[in-house]
Amino acid sequence: ISESNNPPFSIYPMPCRDLLYLCHHTFTGGEWNIKTLDGRVVDIPYTFDEDKVILDFSQCHAGLYVLQYTRGKSVWRKKVIKE
């Protein structure tokens, strides 16, 4: 598994309060998840809107999370700060 510093997506706003927008350039053939710092996967409700995914963080506690996207043998991670 390799990690890349240039993920095929961007996220905003950062930090987020309720909604986090995940804009993807190419999201085919991969999977993504949100994890706590201790590695637990968090079930975040989401919806699709054209070229972005809208993640609903409103029920999450304030803190630091990690968004991970895996495609093939490549893995990308971004920190998410929830206020």
Short mmCIF file of C-alpha atoms in Angstrom, two decimals:
data_model
loop_
_atom_site.label_atom_id
_atom_site.label_comp_id
_atom_site.label_asym_id
_atom_site.label_seq_id
_atom_site.Cartn_x
_atom_site.Cartn_y
_atom_site.Cartn_z
CA ILE A 1 0.00 0.00 0.00
CA SER A 2 1.38 3.40 -0.93
CA GLU A 3 0.37 6.80 0.38
CA SER A 4 0.27 9.88 -1.79
CA ASN A 5 0.49 13.52 -0.76
CA ASN A 6 -1.72 14.60 -3.66
CA PRO A 7 -5.17 13.19 -2.94
CA PRO A 8 -7.78 13.11 -5.74
CA PHE A 9 -10.16 15.10 -3.54
CA SER A 10 -10.41 18.27 -1.46
CA ILE A 11 -12.48 19.01 1.64
CA TYR A 12 -13.98 22.21 3.02
CA PRO A 13 -14.71 24.09 5.24
CA MET A 14 -11.98 23.38 7.71
CA PRO A 15 -12.70 23.28 10.55
CA CYS A 16 -16.29 22.15 10.00
CA ARG A 17 -19.32 22.50 12.25
CA ASP A 18 -22.12 20.45 10.72
CA LEU A 19 -21.46 19.81 7.03
CA LEU A 20 -18.21 18.90 5.33
CA TYR A 21 -17.96 19.01 1.53
CA LEU A 22 -15.81 16.41 -0.15
CA CYS A 23 -15.04 17.45 -3.74
CA HIS A 24 -13.63 14.61 -5.78
CA HIS A 25 -11.83 14.66 -9.07
CA THR A 26 -12.11 10.92 -9.63
CA PHE A 27 -13.90 8.73 -7.14
CA THR A 28 -14.40 5.66 -9.26
CA GLY A 29 -13.21 2.28 -8.10
CA GLY A 30 -12.36 3.29 -4.55
CA GLU A 31 -13.85 3.54 -1.11
CA TRP A 32 -13.70 6.11 1.64
CA ASN A 33 -14.39 6.23 5.35
CA ILE A 34 -14.07 8.49 8.38
CA LYS A 35 -12.10 7.30 11.41
CA THR A 36 -11.39 8.56 14.90
CA LEU A 37 -7.76 8.93 15.91
CA ASP A 38 -7.90 5.53 17.63
CA GLY A 39 -8.95 3.89 14.34
CA ARG A 40 -12.70 3.39 14.90
CA VAL A 41 -14.79 3.88 11.76
CA VAL A 42 -17.49 6.53 12.25
CA ASP A 43 -20.82 6.18 10.46
CA ILE A 44 -21.37 9.61 8.92
CA PRO A 45 -24.59 10.25 6.96
CA TYR A 46 -23.85 11.59 3.48
CA THR A 47 -25.49 12.64 0.24
CA PHE A 48 -24.16 13.03 -3.31
CA ASP A 49 -24.46 16.31 -5.19
CA GLU A 50 -22.94 16.24 -8.70
CA ASP A 51 -19.16 16.41 -8.14
CA LYS A 52 -19.18 16.36 -4.34
CA VAL A 53 -20.21 14.34 -1.34
CA ILE A 54 -21.84 16.20 1.57
CA LEU A 55 -20.92 14.65 4.92
CA ASP A 56 -23.14 15.41 7.92
CA PHE A 57 -20.93 15.81 11.00
CA SER A 58 -23.72 17.39 13.09
CA GLN A 59 -24.06 14.34 15.38
CA CYS A 60 -20.29 13.94 15.90
CA HIS A 61 -18.38 15.18 18.91
CA ALA A 62 -15.90 18.01 18.46
CA GLY A 63 -12.41 16.75 17.74
CA LEU A 64 -10.06 15.41 15.13
CA TYR A 65 -11.04 12.77 12.56
CA VAL A 66 -9.30 11.22 9.57
CA LEU A 67 -10.91 10.90 6.15
CA GLN A 68 -9.35 7.99 4.27
CA TYR A 69 -9.80 7.17 0.60
CA THR A 70 -8.44 3.90 -0.80
CA ARG A 71 -8.24 3.02 -4.48
CA GLY A 72 -6.34 -0.11 -5.43
CA LYS A 73 -3.05 -0.05 -3.55
CA SER A 74 -3.13 3.72 -3.01
CA VAL A 75 -4.33 5.34 0.22
CA TRP A 76 -4.93 9.04 0.83
CA ARG A 77 -5.73 10.61 4.20
CA LYS A 78 -6.83 14.07 5.29
CA LYS A 79 -7.41 15.41 8.77
CA VAL A 80 -10.90 16.69 9.57
CA ILE A 81 -11.42 19.09 12.46
CA LYS A 82 -14.95 19.17 13.88
CA GLU A 83 -15.82 22.19 16.04
#
